[in-house]
Amino acid sequence: MDHQSTSASQAPLAAEFVNVSKSFGAFTIIDDLNLQIRPSERVSLIGPSGSGKTTILRLLMTLERPNEGEIKVFGDVLSAGGEGAAKARPDREFRAIRGKIGMVFQQFNLFPHMTALENVMEAPVQVLGTQRQEARDLAECLLKRVGLAEKGASYPSQLSGGQQQRVAIARALAMKPQIMLFDEITSALDPEVIGEVLEVVHNLAHETKMAMLVVTHEMGFARDIADRVIFMERGKIVEDASPGEIFNSPRNDRTKAFLNAIKR
Amino acid sequence: MNLLLEISPVLLRGAYTTVLLTLVSGTCALLVGFAVGLARLARTRWLSIPLAIYIEVFRNTSSLVQIFYFFFVLPLIGIRLEAFTTGCLVLALNFGAYISEVVRSAILSIDRGQHDATIALNMPTSLSYRRIIIPQAIPVMLPAFGNYALELLKATSLVSLITITELTFSGAQLVQYYGHPTLIYMSIFVIYLLLALPLVALNKALERHSGGQWKPKVPTT
């Protein structure tokens, strides 16, 4: 809670959840949640499966709409629960806000009918209206940055899982988001390629000022990447503290139980 | 042999009409099918209910009755169309109904993750469909399109019953005039087969070309 009170007077929050609830049928997955992410902040979300971590990312990316509450991005309402609240905003304004967010998925979700380079170029050209040559230069630069300079002409089906995920990271970066969401980006990978993907994310954390929201089951990664770790259970935030506190001296019994279970 | 030479101009003209009917109604059926299939995906109720009714009516009634209905009943309410136009219209609506379901189910078969990725890249829905979803759905549609193209080629014989002298009808007329049903119908048989072959080849080529590059045929390294 300390984080939130100190940030109140500073620049607008990168993202803010205000009393957000989300349920699928009778099952409440996010329960009256309040969450604030400051610009450039790196936050890890940990917790048992079904605790709502991924749903937080999907809500922020507008892949899901909240049933109640409000989600703000840099002070603007991105989506809100209740009738027509989100629809009231003109599409152009809505997309201007959504464009500040990028996401990398567990299953990569690369476009299989396009080469790695085309995957990265597609949105800058088609959405931002970037000149093709400029977009190509940017894409080549980003592929180089994720260590895939030679793979531009390959189709996703010709790449390993680790390579595909790195292309997906380059593709998300090409839109220059201010908040980047990583949704269990190593969960679908073979153990031997997890390291190469995590290294790319670590480098990004050093080289950029994007806010990052990371959902992961890799506890070492969750600790090393973050300024702040949030432990969730049953759609609620149970503990919200620095990585040191959460991993070395968790206050909450359920956090302790979860971390102990993982160690075993 | 002499007889064959004598009847060949009539048969060829009939074959020409059959090809023309197939091409015109086929193109229209594709347009109708895509428009209806995509419109039904939009899930706006005022649109999707009438379209669902259209599809079920045209799929679940006899094509022949549909042709008769349009040809004999529409004039009674003041809509007069040429026989050829009527034939193409009914065939296009009939096959369009089937094709719309192919289009719809192919698009629904595309992984949810692809839609998620287009949203995460801030694409508007129209762009997402045009550049990402439909290009992936088309290879899924092609085998069914090939089938319907062949079906359509054969279904054009139905419009002989509303006075269009296509291949089957010209054959029937020749039999009435010359006799020799075995020879004449055998020629028609062969002509239909010859007309179908390019369609089969075209479809094979299309299936190979589209998606051929990126379909995962090599195991991932």
Coordinates of C-alpha atoms in Angstrom, one line a residue:
Chain A
M1 CA 0.0 0.0 0.0
D2 CA 3.0 2.3 0.6
H3 CA 3.6 2.5 -3.2
Q4 CA 0.2 3.9 -3.9
S5 CA 0.2 6.7 -1.4
T6 CA 3.6 7.9 -2.4
S7 CA 2.7 7.9 -6.1
A8 CA -0.5 9.8 -5.7
S9 CA 1.0 13.3 -6.2
Q10 CA 3.3 12.4 -9.1
A11 CA 2.6 11.9 -12.8
P12 CA -0.5 10.0 -13.8
L13 CA -0.5 6.3 -13.2
A14 CA 0.3 4.1 -16.2
A15 CA -2.6 1.8 -15.4
E16 CA -5.2 1.8 -12.7
F17 CA -7.9 -0.7 -11.8
V18 CA -10.7 0.8 -9.7
N19 CA -13.1 -1.6 -8.0
V20 CA -12.9 -4.0 -11.0
S21 CA -14.9 -7.2 -11.0
K22 CA -15.0 -9.9 -13.7
S23 CA -17.0 -13.1 -13.6
F24 CA -17.5 -15.8 -16.2
G25 CA -21.0 -17.1 -15.5
A26 CA -21.3 -17.8 -11.8
F27 CA -17.6 -17.9 -11.3
T28 CA -16.0 -14.7 -10.1
I29 CA -12.5 -14.5 -11.4
I30 CA -11.6 -10.9 -10.3
D31 CA -13.3 -9.7 -7.2
D32 CA -13.5 -5.9 -6.5
L33 CA -9.8 -5.4 -7.4
N34 CA -7.9 -2.2 -7.0
L35 CA -4.5 -2.0 -8.6
Q36 CA -2.1 0.8 -9.6
I37 CA 0.8 0.6 -11.9
R38 CA 3.2 3.5 -12.2
P39 CA 5.0 4.4 -15.4
S40 CA 8.2 2.4 -15.8
E41 CA 7.3 0.1 -12.9
R42 CA 7.9 -3.6 -13.2
V43 CA 5.3 -5.7 -11.5
S44 CA 5.2 -9.5 -11.2
L45 CA 1.9 -11.2 -10.6
I46 CA 2.2 -14.6 -8.9
G47 CA -0.3 -17.0 -7.4
P48 CA -2.0 -20.3 -7.9
S49 CA -3.7 -21.0 -11.3
G50 CA -7.2 -19.6 -11.4
S51 CA -6.3 -16.8 -9.1
G52 CA -7.0 -14.2 -11.8
K53 CA -3.5 -13.1 -12.8
T54 CA -3.9 -13.7 -16.5
T55 CA -7.4 -12.1 -16.4
I56 CA -5.9 -8.9 -15.1
L57 CA -3.7 -8.8 -18.2
R58 CA -6.6 -9.7 -20.5
L59 CA -8.7 -7.0 -18.9
L60 CA -6.0 -4.4 -19.4
M61 CA -5.5 -5.4 -23.0
T62 CA -9.3 -5.1 -23.5
L63 CA -9.5 -8.8 -24.5
E64 CA -12.1 -9.0 -21.7
R65 CA -14.4 -6.4 -20.5
P66 CA -15.0 -5.9 -16.8
N67 CA -18.4 -6.5 -15.3
E68 CA -17.9 -3.7 -12.8
G69 CA -15.4 -1.0 -12.1
E70 CA -13.1 1.1 -14.3
I71 CA -9.7 0.5 -15.9
K72 CA -7.7 3.6 -16.6
V73 CA -4.6 4.0 -18.7
F74 CA -2.5 7.2 -18.2
G75 CA -5.6 8.8 -16.6
D76 CA -8.0 7.9 -19.5
V77 CA -10.8 5.4 -19.0
L78 CA -10.0 2.5 -21.2
S79 CA -12.9 0.2 -20.3
A80 CA -15.6 0.2 -17.7
G81 CA -18.2 -2.2 -16.4
G82 CA -21.9 -1.6 -16.8
E83 CA -24.1 -0.9 -19.8
G84 CA -22.5 0.9 -22.7
A85 CA -19.8 2.6 -20.6
A86 CA -17.0 1.4 -22.9
K87 CA -19.0 1.8 -26.1
A88 CA -19.7 5.5 -25.5
R89 CA -16.1 6.4 -26.4
P90 CA -15.5 6.9 -30.1
D91 CA -13.4 4.1 -31.6
R92 CA -10.5 6.4 -32.5
E93 CA -10.1 7.6 -28.9
F94 CA -10.4 4.1 -27.6
R95 CA -7.7 2.8 -29.8
A96 CA -5.4 5.8 -29.0
I97 CA -5.5 4.7 -25.4
R98 CA -5.3 1.0 -26.2
G99 CA -2.2 1.6 -28.4
K100 CA -0.2 2.4 -25.3
I101 CA -0.4 -1.3 -24.2
G102 CA 1.3 -4.2 -25.8
M103 CA 1.1 -7.9 -24.9
V104 CA 3.1 -11.1 -25.4
F105 CA 1.1 -14.4 -25.1
Q106 CA 1.8 -17.8 -23.7
Q107 CA 1.0 -19.4 -27.1
F108 CA 3.0 -16.7 -29.1
N109 CA 0.0 -16.2 -31.5
L110 CA 2.3 -15.3 -34.4
F111 CA 0.6 -14.9 -37.7
P112 CA 1.4 -18.2 -39.4
H113 CA 0.9 -16.9 -43.0
M114 CA 3.6 -14.2 -42.6
T115 CA 7.3 -14.4 -42.2
A116 CA 9.0 -13.3 -38.9
L117 CA 9.8 -10.0 -40.5
E118 CA 6.3 -9.5 -41.9
N119 CA 4.9 -10.4 -38.5
V120 CA 6.9 -7.5 -36.9
M121 CA 6.2 -5.0 -39.8
E122 CA 2.5 -5.7 -40.1
A123 CA 1.0 -3.5 -37.3
P124 CA 3.4 -0.5 -37.8
V125 CA 2.5 -0.4 -41.5
Q126 CA -1.2 -1.2 -41.3
V127 CA -2.1 0.4 -37.9
L128 CA 0.4 3.3 -37.5
G129 CA 0.8 4.0 -41.2
T130 CA 4.6 3.8 -41.1
Q131 CA 6.4 3.7 -44.5
R132 CA 7.2 0.2 -45.5
Q133 CA 11.0 0.8 -45.7
E134 CA 11.0 2.5 -42.3
A135 CA 9.0 -0.4 -40.8
R136 CA 11.3 -2.9 -42.4
D137 CA 14.3 -1.2 -40.9
L138 CA 12.6 -1.1 -37.5
A139 CA 11.6 -4.8 -37.8
E140 CA 15.1 -5.9 -38.7
C141 CA 16.5 -3.9 -35.8
L142 CA 14.1 -5.5 -33.4
L143 CA 14.7 -9.0 -34.7
K144 CA 18.4 -8.3 -34.2
R145 CA 17.7 -7.1 -30.7
V146 CA 16.0 -10.4 -29.8
G147 CA 18.8 -12.3 -31.4
L148 CA 17.0 -13.4 -34.6
A149 CA 18.6 -11.2 -37.2
E150 CA 19.0 -14.1 -39.7
K151 CA 15.5 -15.5 -39.2
G152 CA 13.5 -12.6 -40.8
A153 CA 12.5 -14.7 -43.8
S154 CA 11.4 -17.7 -41.8
Y155 CA 7.8 -18.6 -41.2
P156 CA 6.7 -19.3 -37.7
S157 CA 6.3 -23.0 -38.4
Q158 CA 10.0 -23.1 -39.3
L159 CA 11.1 -21.6 -35.9
S160 CA 11.5 -23.2 -32.5
G161 CA 9.2 -22.2 -29.7
G162 CA 11.8 -20.0 -28.1
Q163 CA 12.5 -18.3 -31.4
Q164 CA 8.7 -17.8 -32.0
Q165 CA 8.3 -16.2 -28.6
R166 CA 11.2 -13.8 -29.3
V167 CA 9.6 -12.8 -32.6
A168 CA 6.4 -12.2 -30.7
I169 CA 8.3 -9.9 -28.3
A170 CA 9.8 -8.0 -31.3
R171 CA 6.3 -7.7 -32.8
A172 CA 4.9 -6.3 -29.6
L173 CA 7.8 -3.8 -29.3
A174 CA 7.3 -2.6 -32.8
M175 CA 4.2 -0.8 -31.6
K176 CA 6.3 1.1 -29.0
P177 CA 4.0 0.4 -26.1
Q178 CA 4.4 2.2 -22.8
I179 CA 3.0 -0.7 -20.8
M180 CA 4.0 -4.3 -21.8
L181 CA 2.1 -7.3 -20.6
F182 CA 3.8 -10.7 -20.4
D183 CA 1.4 -13.5 -20.0
E184 CA 3.2 -16.7 -18.9
I185 CA 5.5 -16.3 -21.8
T186 CA 7.6 -19.4 -21.0
S187 CA 4.8 -21.8 -20.0
A188 CA 4.5 -23.3 -23.5
L189 CA 8.3 -23.6 -24.0
D190 CA 10.7 -26.5 -23.7
P191 CA 12.9 -26.1 -20.6
E192 CA 16.1 -25.6 -22.6
V193 CA 14.8 -22.5 -24.5
I194 CA 13.2 -20.7 -21.5
G195 CA 16.5 -19.1 -20.7
E196 CA 16.9 -17.4 -24.1
V197 CA 13.4 -15.8 -23.8
L198 CA 13.9 -14.6 -20.2
E199 CA 17.2 -13.1 -21.2
V200 CA 15.5 -11.0 -23.9
V201 CA 13.0 -9.7 -21.3
H202 CA 15.7 -9.0 -18.8
N203 CA 17.6 -6.9 -21.4
L204 CA 14.4 -5.1 -22.3
A205 CA 13.9 -4.2 -18.6
H206 CA 17.4 -2.7 -18.5
E207 CA 17.2 -0.9 -21.8
T208 CA 13.7 0.5 -21.9
K209 CA 11.4 2.5 -19.6
M210 CA 8.2 0.6 -20.4
A211 CA 6.1 -0.4 -17.5
M212 CA 6.0 -4.2 -17.4
L213 CA 3.3 -6.4 -15.9
V214 CA 4.5 -10.0 -15.8
V215 CA 2.5 -13.1 -15.0
T216 CA 4.8 -16.1 -14.5
H217 CA 5.3 -19.4 -12.8
E218 CA 9.1 -18.9 -12.9
M219 CA 9.7 -17.5 -9.4
G220 CA 13.3 -16.6 -10.0
F221 CA 12.2 -14.5 -13.0
A222 CA 9.3 -13.0 -11.0
R223 CA 11.7 -11.9 -8.3
D224 CA 14.6 -10.6 -10.6
I225 CA 12.5 -8.6 -13.1
A226 CA 10.2 -6.9 -10.6
D227 CA 10.3 -3.7 -8.4
R228 CA 7.1 -5.1 -6.9
V229 CA 5.5 -8.5 -6.6
I230 CA 1.8 -9.1 -6.1
F231 CA 0.5 -12.4 -4.8
M232 CA -3.1 -13.1 -5.8
E233 CA -5.6 -15.7 -4.7
R234 CA -9.2 -16.1 -5.8
G235 CA -9.4 -12.8 -7.7
K236 CA -8.0 -10.7 -4.8
I237 CA -4.6 -9.2 -4.1
V238 CA -3.4 -11.0 -0.9
E239 CA 0.0 -9.4 -0.7
D240 CA 1.7 -6.5 -2.5
A241 CA 5.3 -5.8 -1.6
S242 CA 8.9 -5.6 -2.8
P243 CA 10.4 -8.9 -4.2
G244 CA 12.7 -9.1 -1.2
E245 CA 9.8 -9.0 1.3
I246 CA 7.5 -11.4 -0.7
F247 CA 10.2 -14.0 -1.3
N248 CA 12.2 -13.7 2.0
S249 CA 9.7 -12.7 4.6
P250 CA 6.1 -12.9 3.3
R251 CA 3.7 -11.5 5.9
N252 CA 0.6 -13.4 4.7
D253 CA 0.2 -17.0 5.6
R254 CA -1.3 -17.9 2.2
T255 CA 1.7 -16.3 0.5
K256 CA 4.0 -18.4 2.6
A257 CA 2.0 -21.6 1.9
F258 CA 2.1 -20.9 -1.9
L259 CA 5.8 -20.2 -1.9
N260 CA 6.5 -23.3 0.2
A261 CA 4.4 -25.4 -2.1
I262 CA 6.4 -24.2 -5.1
K263 CA 9.8 -24.8 -3.5
R264 CA 8.9 -28.4 -3.0
Chain B
M1 CA -19.6 -39.8 -87.1
N2 CA -21.4 -37.6 -89.5
L3 CA -24.1 -37.1 -86.9
L4 CA -21.5 -36.1 -84.3
L5 CA -20.2 -33.4 -86.6
E6 CA -23.7 -32.2 -87.3
I7 CA -24.7 -31.9 -83.7
S8 CA -21.4 -30.5 -82.4
P9 CA -22.2 -26.8 -83.0
V10 CA -25.4 -27.1 -81.0
L11 CA -23.7 -29.1 -78.2
L12 CA -20.9 -26.5 -78.1
R13 CA -23.3 -23.7 -77.8
G14 CA -25.1 -25.5 -75.0
A15 CA -21.7 -26.1 -73.3
Y16 CA -20.9 -22.4 -73.7
T17 CA -24.1 -21.5 -71.9
T18 CA -23.4 -24.0 -69.2
V19 CA -20.0 -22.6 -68.6
L20 CA -21.4 -19.0 -68.6
L21 CA -24.1 -20.0 -66.1
T22 CA -21.5 -21.6 -63.9
L23 CA -19.1 -18.7 -64.0
V24 CA -21.7 -16.0 -63.5
S25 CA -23.7 -17.7 -60.8
G26 CA -20.5 -19.1 -59.2
T27 CA -19.0 -15.6 -58.9
C28 CA -22.2 -14.2 -57.5
A29 CA -22.5 -17.1 -55.1
L30 CA -19.0 -16.4 -53.7
L31 CA -19.9 -12.7 -53.2
V32 CA -23.2 -13.6 -51.6
G33 CA -21.5 -16.3 -49.5
F34 CA -18.8 -14.0 -48.2
A35 CA -21.2 -11.1 -47.5
V36 CA -23.7 -13.3 -45.7
G37 CA -21.1 -15.4 -43.9
L38 CA -19.3 -12.3 -42.6
A39 CA -22.5 -10.5 -41.7
R40 CA -23.7 -13.4 -39.6
L41 CA -20.4 -13.3 -37.7
A42 CA -21.1 -9.7 -36.7
R43 CA -23.8 -10.9 -34.4
T44 CA -26.2 -8.0 -34.8
R45 CA -29.6 -9.5 -34.3
W46 CA -31.5 -7.4 -36.8
L47 CA -29.2 -8.7 -39.5
S48 CA -28.4 -12.3 -38.4
I49 CA -32.0 -13.5 -38.0
P50 CA -33.2 -12.6 -41.5
L51 CA -29.9 -14.0 -42.9
A52 CA -30.4 -17.3 -40.9
I53 CA -33.9 -17.5 -42.4
Y54 CA -32.5 -17.0 -45.9
I55 CA -29.9 -19.7 -45.4
E56 CA -32.3 -22.2 -44.1
V57 CA -35.0 -21.5 -46.7
F58 CA -32.5 -22.0 -49.6
R59 CA -30.7 -24.9 -48.1
N60 CA -33.8 -26.8 -47.1
T61 CA -36.0 -26.5 -50.2
S62 CA -35.7 -28.1 -53.6
S63 CA -33.5 -26.0 -55.9
L64 CA -35.9 -26.9 -58.8
V65 CA -38.9 -25.5 -56.9
Q66 CA -36.8 -22.4 -56.1
I67 CA -36.2 -21.9 -59.9
F68 CA -39.8 -22.5 -60.8
Y69 CA -40.9 -20.1 -58.1
F70 CA -38.7 -17.3 -59.2
F71 CA -39.5 -17.9 -62.9
F72 CA -43.3 -18.3 -62.6
V73 CA -44.3 -16.6 -59.3
L74 CA -42.2 -13.4 -59.4
P75 CA -43.8 -12.2 -62.6
L76 CA -47.2 -12.4 -60.9
I77 CA -46.0 -9.7 -58.4
G78 CA -44.6 -7.6 -61.2
I79 CA -40.9 -8.7 -61.1
R80 CA -40.0 -9.8 -64.6
L81 CA -36.5 -11.1 -65.2
E82 CA -35.0 -12.9 -68.1
A83 CA -34.7 -16.6 -67.9
F84 CA -30.9 -16.4 -67.8
T85 CA -30.9 -13.8 -65.0
T86 CA -33.5 -15.8 -63.1
G87 CA -31.4 -18.9 -63.4
C88 CA -28.2 -17.2 -62.2
L89 CA -30.0 -15.4 -59.4
V90 CA -31.5 -18.6 -58.0
L91 CA -28.3 -20.6 -58.4
A92 CA -26.3 -17.7 -56.8
L93 CA -28.7 -17.5 -53.8
N94 CA -28.8 -21.2 -53.4
F95 CA -25.1 -21.8 -53.5
G96 CA -24.5 -18.6 -51.7
A97 CA -26.4 -20.0 -48.7
Y98 CA -24.1 -23.1 -48.6
I99 CA -21.0 -21.0 -49.2
S100 CA -21.9 -18.6 -46.4
E101 CA -21.8 -21.4 -44.0
V102 CA -18.4 -22.6 -45.3
V103 CA -17.1 -19.0 -44.9
R104 CA -18.6 -18.7 -41.4
S105 CA -17.3 -22.0 -40.1
A106 CA -13.8 -21.5 -41.6
I107 CA -13.5 -18.1 -39.9
L108 CA -14.7 -19.5 -36.6
S109 CA -12.1 -22.3 -37.0
I110 CA -9.3 -19.7 -36.7
D111 CA -7.7 -19.8 -33.3
R112 CA -8.9 -17.3 -30.7
G113 CA -5.2 -16.4 -30.1
Q114 CA -5.0 -14.8 -33.6
H115 CA -7.9 -12.5 -32.7
D116 CA -6.2 -11.7 -29.4
A117 CA -2.9 -10.9 -31.2
T118 CA -4.7 -8.4 -33.5
I119 CA -6.3 -6.7 -30.6
A120 CA -2.9 -6.5 -28.8
L121 CA -1.5 -4.9 -31.9
N122 CA -4.3 -2.4 -31.8
M123 CA -5.8 -3.4 -35.1
P124 CA -9.4 -2.3 -35.9
T125 CA -11.7 -5.3 -36.5
S126 CA -11.9 -4.7 -40.3
L127 CA -8.1 -4.7 -40.7
S128 CA -7.8 -7.8 -38.5
Y129 CA -10.2 -9.7 -40.7
R130 CA -8.8 -8.4 -44.0
R131 CA -5.1 -9.0 -43.2
I132 CA -5.0 -11.8 -40.6
I133 CA -8.2 -13.8 -40.1
I134 CA -9.6 -14.2 -43.7
P135 CA -6.2 -15.0 -45.3
Q136 CA -5.9 -17.9 -42.8
A137 CA -9.5 -19.0 -43.3
I138 CA -9.3 -19.2 -47.1
P139 CA -7.2 -22.4 -47.3
V140 CA -9.8 -23.9 -44.9
M141 CA -12.6 -23.0 -47.3
L142 CA -11.0 -24.1 -50.6
P143 CA -11.8 -27.9 -50.5
A144 CA -15.4 -27.1 -49.9
F145 CA -15.4 -24.4 -52.6
G146 CA -14.1 -27.0 -55.1
N147 CA -16.9 -29.3 -54.2
Y148 CA -19.5 -26.7 -54.6
A149 CA -18.0 -25.5 -58.0
L150 CA -18.5 -29.1 -59.3
E151 CA -22.0 -29.2 -57.8
L152 CA -22.8 -25.9 -59.4
L153 CA -21.6 -27.0 -62.8
K154 CA -24.0 -30.0 -62.7
A155 CA -26.8 -28.0 -61.0
T156 CA -26.9 -25.6 -64.0
S157 CA -28.8 -28.4 -65.9
L158 CA -31.9 -27.5 -63.7
V159 CA -32.4 -24.2 -65.5
S160 CA -33.1 -26.1 -68.7
L161 CA -36.6 -26.4 -67.2
I162 CA -37.0 -22.6 -67.5
T163 CA -36.2 -22.5 -71.2
I164 CA -32.5 -21.9 -71.0
T165 CA -30.8 -23.9 -73.7
E166 CA -27.7 -25.1 -71.8
L167 CA -25.9 -28.3 -72.4
T168 CA -28.5 -30.8 -71.1
F169 CA -31.4 -29.0 -72.8
S170 CA -29.7 -28.7 -76.1
G171 CA -28.9 -32.5 -75.9
A172 CA -32.5 -33.3 -75.2
Q173 CA -33.6 -31.2 -78.2
L174 CA -31.1 -33.0 -80.4
V175 CA -32.5 -36.4 -79.3
Q176 CA -36.0 -35.3 -80.1
Y177 CA -34.9 -34.2 -83.6
Y178 CA -32.4 -36.9 -84.5
G179 CA -33.0 -39.8 -82.2
H180 CA -29.8 -41.7 -81.2
P181 CA -30.2 -41.0 -77.4
T182 CA -27.2 -43.2 -76.5
L183 CA -24.7 -41.4 -78.6
I184 CA -26.0 -37.9 -77.8
Y185 CA -26.2 -38.4 -74.1
M186 CA -22.8 -40.1 -74.1
S187 CA -21.4 -36.9 -75.7
I188 CA -23.0 -34.7 -73.1
F189 CA -21.7 -37.0 -70.4
V190 CA -18.2 -36.6 -71.8
I191 CA -18.5 -32.8 -72.2
Y192 CA -19.6 -32.4 -68.5
L193 CA -16.6 -34.5 -67.5
L194 CA -14.3 -32.3 -69.7
L195 CA -15.7 -29.2 -68.1
A196 CA -15.2 -30.5 -64.6
L197 CA -11.6 -31.4 -65.1
P198 CA -10.3 -27.8 -65.2
L199 CA -12.3 -27.0 -62.1
V200 CA -10.7 -29.9 -60.3
A201 CA -7.2 -28.9 -61.5
L202 CA -7.8 -25.3 -60.5
N203 CA -8.9 -26.2 -57.1
K204 CA -5.9 -28.5 -56.6
A205 CA -3.6 -25.7 -57.7
L206 CA -5.2 -23.1 -55.4
E207 CA -5.0 -25.5 -52.4
R208 CA -1.4 -26.0 -53.1
H209 CA -0.6 -22.4 -53.6
S210 CA -2.5 -20.7 -50.8
G211 CA -1.1 -21.7 -47.4
G212 CA 1.3 -24.1 -49.0
Q213 CA 4.3 -22.0 -47.9
W214 CA 3.4 -21.6 -44.3
K215 CA 1.5 -24.8 -43.4
P216 CA 3.6 -26.6 -41.0
K217 CA 4.7 -29.5 -43.1
V218 CA 8.3 -29.5 -41.9
P219 CA 8.6 -30.5 -38.2
T220 CA 9.8 -27.6 -36.1
T221 CA 13.5 -27.6 -35.5

